[in-house]
Amino acid sequence: MRRTLDFLRLVFFSPELALALLPIAIYIYVPGWADLLLKPMGDGVGWGLSAAGLSLAMLAFNYKEGFELLSLSGGKKVLFEWPDYPQLKMRILVAFVWCLLGAVACFGATWMVVKNLQPLLGITLMVSGLLSAAAATATIALARFSLREILGE
């Protein structure tokens, strides 16, 4: 039961979800806000593909840092006995998922702009994907800093 509640909190009350929904909420109330990016994205797919690449780069960073966090070498062996170790592992895996979703959103947004299928919504989805991936990366980085402080590294 505890793991289920933690997973629900992790998914539905997370900074990643809040930052993913923020551009969508802005789009609902001020649909023209994305006009600023429409011209550069309409000129070529470079912007959208760069955004997707940035999300994938954040995924690579999260993988590297997550591997270090979950590594059971040296002083980190004590983490395996920690009762909240599965929660830490789940949070790292969810951060990977957010980065993948961010990349998928950026690829989808690029396709929407190129095909002229609601391009302003596409730009909004691209910004949502980037913000959610950035929040996931910040979460992993903060966890890494906290672990260093706790273990005295």
PDB file of N, CA and C in Angstrom, residues 63-120:
ATOM      1  N   TYR A  63      20.777   9.065 -16.650  1.00  0.00           N
ATOM      2  CA  TYR A  63      21.246   7.679 -16.593  1.00  0.00           C
ATOM      3  C   TYR A  63      22.592   7.598 -15.883  1.00  0.00           C
ATOM      4  N   LYS A  64      23.497   8.488 -16.266  1.00  0.00           N
ATOM      5  CA  LYS A  64      24.837   8.495 -15.654  1.00  0.00           C
ATOM      6  C   LYS A  64      24.741   8.779 -14.165  1.00  0.00           C
ATOM      7  N   GLU A  65      24.002   9.814 -13.808  1.00  0.00           N
ATOM      8  CA  GLU A  65      23.874  10.177 -12.392  1.00  0.00           C
ATOM      9  C   GLU A  65      23.070   9.132 -11.617  1.00  0.00           C
ATOM     10  N   GLY A  66      22.027   8.605 -12.234  1.00  0.00           N
ATOM     11  CA  GLY A  66      21.226   7.572 -11.573  1.00  0.00           C
ATOM     12  C   GLY A  66      22.035   6.314 -11.327  1.00  0.00           C
ATOM     13  N   PHE A  67      22.875   5.953 -12.289  1.00  0.00           N
ATOM     14  CA  PHE A  67      23.748   4.796 -12.116  1.00  0.00           C
ATOM     15  C   PHE A  67      24.693   5.029 -10.947  1.00  0.00           C
ATOM     16  N   GLU A  68      25.213   6.239 -10.843  1.00  0.00           N
ATOM     17  CA  GLU A  68      26.095   6.574  -9.719  1.00  0.00           C
ATOM     18  C   GLU A  68      25.339   6.532  -8.393  1.00  0.00           C
ATOM     19  N   LEU A  69      24.111   7.033  -8.390  1.00  0.00           N
ATOM     20  CA  LEU A  69      23.322   7.034  -7.161  1.00  0.00           C
ATOM     21  C   LEU A  69      23.018   5.620  -6.689  1.00  0.00           C
ATOM     22  N   LEU A  70      22.676   4.750  -7.615  1.00  0.00           N
ATOM     23  CA  LEU A  70      22.284   3.388  -7.260  1.00  0.00           C
ATOM     24  C   LEU A  70      23.460   2.421  -7.180  1.00  0.00           C
ATOM     25  N   SER A  71      24.652   2.900  -7.512  1.00  0.00           N
ATOM     26  CA  SER A  71      25.835   2.057  -7.455  1.00  0.00           C
ATOM     27  C   SER A  71      26.081   1.619  -6.016  1.00  0.00           C
ATOM     28  N   LEU A  72      26.362   0.360  -5.851  1.00  0.00           N
ATOM     29  CA  LEU A  72      26.562  -0.174  -4.502  1.00  0.00           C
ATOM     30  C   LEU A  72      28.033  -0.408  -4.220  1.00  0.00           C
ATOM     31  N   SER A  73      28.851   0.555  -4.632  1.00  0.00           N
ATOM     32  CA  SER A  73      30.281   0.433  -4.394  1.00  0.00           C
ATOM     33  C   SER A  73      30.701   1.413  -3.313  1.00  0.00           C
ATOM     34  N   GLY A  74      31.740   1.078  -2.617  1.00  0.00           N
ATOM     35  CA  GLY A  74      32.282   1.955  -1.584  1.00  0.00           C
ATOM     36  C   GLY A  74      31.308   2.196  -0.451  1.00  0.00           C
ATOM     37  N   GLY A  75      31.191   3.449  -0.055  1.00  0.00           N
ATOM     38  CA  GLY A  75      30.325   3.811   1.061  1.00  0.00           C
ATOM     39  C   GLY A  75      28.850   3.740   0.738  1.00  0.00           C
ATOM     40  N   LYS A  76      28.517   3.556  -0.528  1.00  0.00           N
ATOM     41  CA  LYS A  76      27.107   3.518  -0.925  1.00  0.00           C
ATOM     42  C   LYS A  76      26.458   2.160  -0.661  1.00  0.00           C
ATOM     43  N   LYS A  77      27.236   1.189  -0.204  1.00  0.00           N
ATOM     44  CA  LYS A  77      26.658  -0.125   0.079  1.00  0.00           C
ATOM     45  C   LYS A  77      25.580  -0.026   1.148  1.00  0.00           C
ATOM     46  N   VAL A  78      25.710   0.959   2.005  1.00  0.00           N
ATOM     47  CA  VAL A  78      24.731   1.140   3.081  1.00  0.00           C
ATOM     48  C   VAL A  78      23.359   1.519   2.516  1.00  0.00           C
ATOM     49  N   LEU A  79      23.316   2.091   1.327  1.00  0.00           N
ATOM     50  CA  LEU A  79      22.039   2.468   0.709  1.00  0.00           C
ATOM     51  C   LEU A  79      21.162   1.257   0.420  1.00  0.00           C
ATOM     52  N   PHE A  80      21.774   0.140   0.088  1.00  0.00           N
ATOM     53  CA  PHE A  80      20.994  -1.048  -0.255  1.00  0.00           C
ATOM     54  C   PHE A  80      20.168  -1.530   0.939  1.00  0.00           C
ATOM     55  N   GLU A  81      20.660  -1.282   2.133  1.00  0.00           N
ATOM     56  CA  GLU A  81      19.945  -1.670   3.347  1.00  0.00           C
ATOM     57  C   GLU A  81      18.948  -0.606   3.793  1.00  0.00           C
ATOM     58  N   TRP A  82      18.990   0.535   3.184  1.00  0.00           N
ATOM     59  CA  TRP A  82      18.092   1.632   3.538  1.00  0.00           C
ATOM     60  C   TRP A  82      16.664   1.255   3.145  1.00  0.00           C
ATOM     61  N   PRO A  83      15.683   1.453   4.031  1.00  0.00           N
ATOM     62  CA  PRO A  83      14.310   1.037   3.714  1.00  0.00           C
ATOM     63  C   PRO A  83      13.691   1.794   2.539  1.00  0.00           C
ATOM     64  N   ASP A  84      14.158   2.985   2.248  1.00  0.00           N
ATOM     65  CA  ASP A  84      13.599   3.774   1.152  1.00  0.00           C
ATOM     66  C   ASP A  84      14.382   3.628  -0.151  1.00  0.00           C
ATOM     67  N   TYR A  85      15.289   2.664  -0.212  1.00  0.00           N
ATOM     68  CA  TYR A  85      16.059   2.433  -1.436  1.00  0.00           C
ATOM     69  C   TYR A  85      15.163   2.143  -2.636  1.00  0.00           C
ATOM     70  N   PRO A  86      14.105   1.317  -2.498  1.00  0.00           N
ATOM     71  CA  PRO A  86      13.224   1.095  -3.653  1.00  0.00           C
ATOM     72  C   PRO A  86      12.542   2.377  -4.144  1.00  0.00           C
ATOM     73  N   GLN A  87      12.234   3.287  -3.228  1.00  0.00           N
ATOM     74  CA  GLN A  87      11.633   4.555  -3.629  1.00  0.00           C
ATOM     75  C   GLN A  87      12.631   5.404  -4.404  1.00  0.00           C
ATOM     76  N   LEU A  88      13.873   5.406  -3.965  1.00  0.00           N
ATOM     77  CA  LEU A  88      14.911   6.135  -4.694  1.00  0.00           C
ATOM     78  C   LEU A  88      15.059   5.568  -6.097  1.00  0.00           C
ATOM     79  N   LYS A  89      15.073   4.248  -6.193  1.00  0.00           N
ATOM     80  CA  LYS A  89      15.200   3.594  -7.496  1.00  0.00           C
ATOM     81  C   LYS A  89      14.006   3.937  -8.388  1.00  0.00           C
ATOM     82  N   MET A  90      12.797   3.937  -7.810  1.00  0.00           N
ATOM     83  CA  MET A  90      11.594   4.264  -8.571  1.00  0.00           C
ATOM     84  C   MET A  90      11.655   5.705  -9.076  1.00  0.00           C
ATOM     85  N   ARG A  91      12.130   6.622  -8.253  1.00  0.00           N
ATOM     86  CA  ARG A  91      12.215   8.021  -8.663  1.00  0.00           C
ATOM     87  C   ARG A  91      13.196   8.191  -9.827  1.00  0.00           C
ATOM     88  N   ILE A  92      14.269   7.462  -9.795  1.00  0.00           N
ATOM     89  CA  ILE A  92      15.240   7.547 -10.889  1.00  0.00           C
ATOM     90  C   ILE A  92      14.633   6.989 -12.174  1.00  0.00           C
ATOM     91  N   LEU A  93      13.919   5.886 -12.072  1.00  0.00           N
ATOM     92  CA  LEU A  93      13.273   5.316 -13.258  1.00  0.00           C
ATOM     93  C   LEU A  93      12.194   6.248 -13.805  1.00  0.00           C
ATOM     94  N   VAL A  94      11.458   6.896 -12.928  1.00  0.00           N
ATOM     95  CA  VAL A  94      10.425   7.841 -13.375  1.00  0.00           C
ATOM     96  C   VAL A  94      11.073   9.052 -14.049  1.00  0.00           C
ATOM     97  N   ALA A  95      12.230   9.473 -13.561  1.00  0.00           N
ATOM     98  CA  ALA A  95      12.949  10.573 -14.216  1.00  0.00           C
ATOM     99  C   ALA A  95      13.341  10.180 -15.638  1.00  0.00           C
ATOM    100  N   PHE A  96      13.747   8.928 -15.830  1.00  0.00           N
ATOM    101  CA  PHE A  96      14.050   8.445 -17.185  1.00  0.00           C
ATOM    102  C   PHE A  96      12.809   8.540 -18.074  1.00  0.00           C
ATOM    103  N   VAL A  97      11.680   8.128 -17.529  1.00  0.00           N
ATOM    104  CA  VAL A  97      10.429   8.148 -18.297  1.00  0.00           C
ATOM    105  C   VAL A  97      10.057   9.575 -18.675  1.00  0.00           C
ATOM    106  N   TRP A  98      10.211  10.519 -17.743  1.00  0.00           N
ATOM    107  CA  TRP A  98       9.885  11.918 -18.052  1.00  0.00           C
ATOM    108  C   TRP A  98      10.770  12.438 -19.177  1.00  0.00           C
ATOM    109  N   CYS A  99      12.042  12.080 -19.169  1.00  0.00           N
ATOM    110  CA  CYS A  99      12.930  12.533 -20.245  1.00  0.00           C
ATOM    111  C   CYS A  99      12.540  11.904 -21.580  1.00  0.00           C
ATOM    112  N   LEU A 100      12.171  10.638 -21.566  1.00  0.00           N
ATOM    113  CA  LEU A 100      11.709   9.996 -22.807  1.00  0.00           C
ATOM    114  C   LEU A 100      10.419  10.642 -23.303  1.00  0.00           C
ATOM    115  N   LEU A 101       9.491  10.910 -22.387  1.00  0.00           N
ATOM    116  CA  LEU A 101       8.252  11.582 -22.782  1.00  0.00           C
ATOM    117  C   LEU A 101       8.535  12.977 -23.335  1.00  0.00           C
ATOM    118  N   GLY A 102       9.510  13.653 -22.752  1.00  0.00           N
ATOM    119  CA  GLY A 102       9.890  14.966 -23.258  1.00  0.00           C
ATOM    120  C   GLY A 102      10.423  14.889 -24.675  1.00  0.00           C
ATOM    121  N   ALA A 103      11.244  13.886 -24.955  1.00  0.00           N
ATOM    122  CA  ALA A 103      11.775  13.718 -26.312  1.00  0.00           C
ATOM    123  C   ALA A 103      10.660  13.373 -27.291  1.00  0.00           C
ATOM    124  N   VAL A 104       9.757  12.504 -26.880  1.00  0.00           N
ATOM    125  CA  VAL A 104       8.625  12.144 -27.746  1.00  0.00           C
ATOM    126  C   VAL A 104       7.757  13.372 -28.012  1.00  0.00           C
ATOM    127  N   ALA A 105       7.525  14.182 -26.984  1.00  0.00           N
ATOM    128  CA  ALA A 105       6.741  15.409 -27.164  1.00  0.00           C
ATOM    129  C   ALA A 105       7.433  16.359 -28.139  1.00  0.00           C
ATOM    130  N   CYS A 106       8.740  16.462 -28.056  1.00  0.00           N
ATOM    131  CA  CYS A 106       9.478  17.348 -28.968  1.00  0.00           C
ATOM    132  C   CYS A 106       9.425  16.841 -30.404  1.00  0.00           C
ATOM    133  N   PHE A 107       9.577  15.524 -30.594  1.00  0.00           N
ATOM    134  CA  PHE A 107       9.463  14.969 -31.950  1.00  0.00           C
ATOM    135  C   PHE A 107       8.051  15.176 -32.490  1.00  0.00           C
ATOM    136  N   GLY A 108       7.051  14.919 -31.646  1.00  0.00           N
ATOM    137  CA  GLY A 108       5.663  15.121 -32.064  1.00  0.00           C
ATOM    138  C   GLY A 108       5.367  16.568 -32.384  1.00  0.00           C
ATOM    139  N   ALA A 109       5.904  17.473 -31.574  1.00  0.00           N
ATOM    140  CA  ALA A 109       5.697  18.898 -31.807  1.00  0.00           C
ATOM    141  C   ALA A 109       6.334  19.333 -33.119  1.00  0.00           C
ATOM    142  N   THR A 110       7.512  18.820 -33.402  1.00  0.00           N
ATOM    143  CA  THR A 110       8.182  19.151 -34.664  1.00  0.00           C
ATOM    144  C   THR A 110       7.338  18.680 -35.841  1.00  0.00           C
ATOM    145  N   TRP A 111       6.805  17.482 -35.746  1.00  0.00           N
ATOM    146  CA  TRP A 111       5.944  16.960 -36.801  1.00  0.00           C
ATOM    147  C   TRP A 111       4.699  17.824 -36.958  1.00  0.00           C
ATOM    148  N   MET A 112       4.102  18.256 -35.835  1.00  0.00           N
ATOM    149  CA  MET A 112       2.895  19.097 -35.901  1.00  0.00           C
ATOM    150  C   MET A 112       3.183  20.422 -36.598  1.00  0.00           C
ATOM    151  N   VAL A 113       4.329  21.016 -36.312  1.00  0.00           N
ATOM    152  CA  VAL A 113       4.677  22.303 -36.930  1.00  0.00           C
ATOM    153  C   VAL A 113       4.978  22.114 -38.413  1.00  0.00           C
ATOM    154  N   VAL A 114       5.719  21.068 -38.757  1.00  0.00           N
ATOM    155  CA  VAL A 114       6.066  20.827 -40.165  1.00  0.00           C
ATOM    156  C   VAL A 114       4.815  20.561 -40.997  1.00  0.00           C
ATOM    157  N   LYS A 115       3.884  19.770 -40.465  1.00  0.00           N
ATOM    158  CA  LYS A 115       2.644  19.443 -41.173  1.00  0.00           C
ATOM    159  C   LYS A 115       1.566  20.509 -41.019  1.00  0.00           C
ATOM    160  N   ASN A 116       1.874  21.552 -40.264  1.00  0.00           N
ATOM    161  CA  ASN A 116       0.941  22.663 -40.009  1.00  0.00           C
ATOM    162  C   ASN A 116      -0.369  22.169 -39.370  1.00  0.00           C
ATOM    163  N   LEU A 117      -0.247  21.211 -38.459  1.00  0.00           N
ATOM    164  CA  LEU A 117      -1.385  20.700 -37.692  1.00  0.00           C
ATOM    165  C   LEU A 117      -1.357  21.342 -36.308  1.00  0.00           C
ATOM    166  N   GLN A 118      -2.075  22.412 -36.146  1.00  0.00           N
ATOM    167  CA  GLN A 118      -2.101  23.176 -34.899  1.00  0.00           C
ATOM    168  C   GLN A 118      -0.679  23.461 -34.405  1.00  0.00           C
ATOM    169  N   PRO A 119       0.064  24.252 -35.152  1.00  0.00           N
ATOM    170  CA  PRO A 119       1.474  24.479 -34.808  1.00  0.00           C
ATOM    171  C   PRO A 119       1.670  25.143 -33.444  1.00  0.00           C
ATOM    172  N   LEU A 120       0.736  26.009 -33.024  1.00  0.00           N
ATOM    173  CA  LEU A 120       0.897  26.635 -31.707  1.00  0.00           C
ATOM    174  C   LEU A 120       0.773  25.600 -30.595  1.00  0.00           C
TER     175      LEU A 120
END
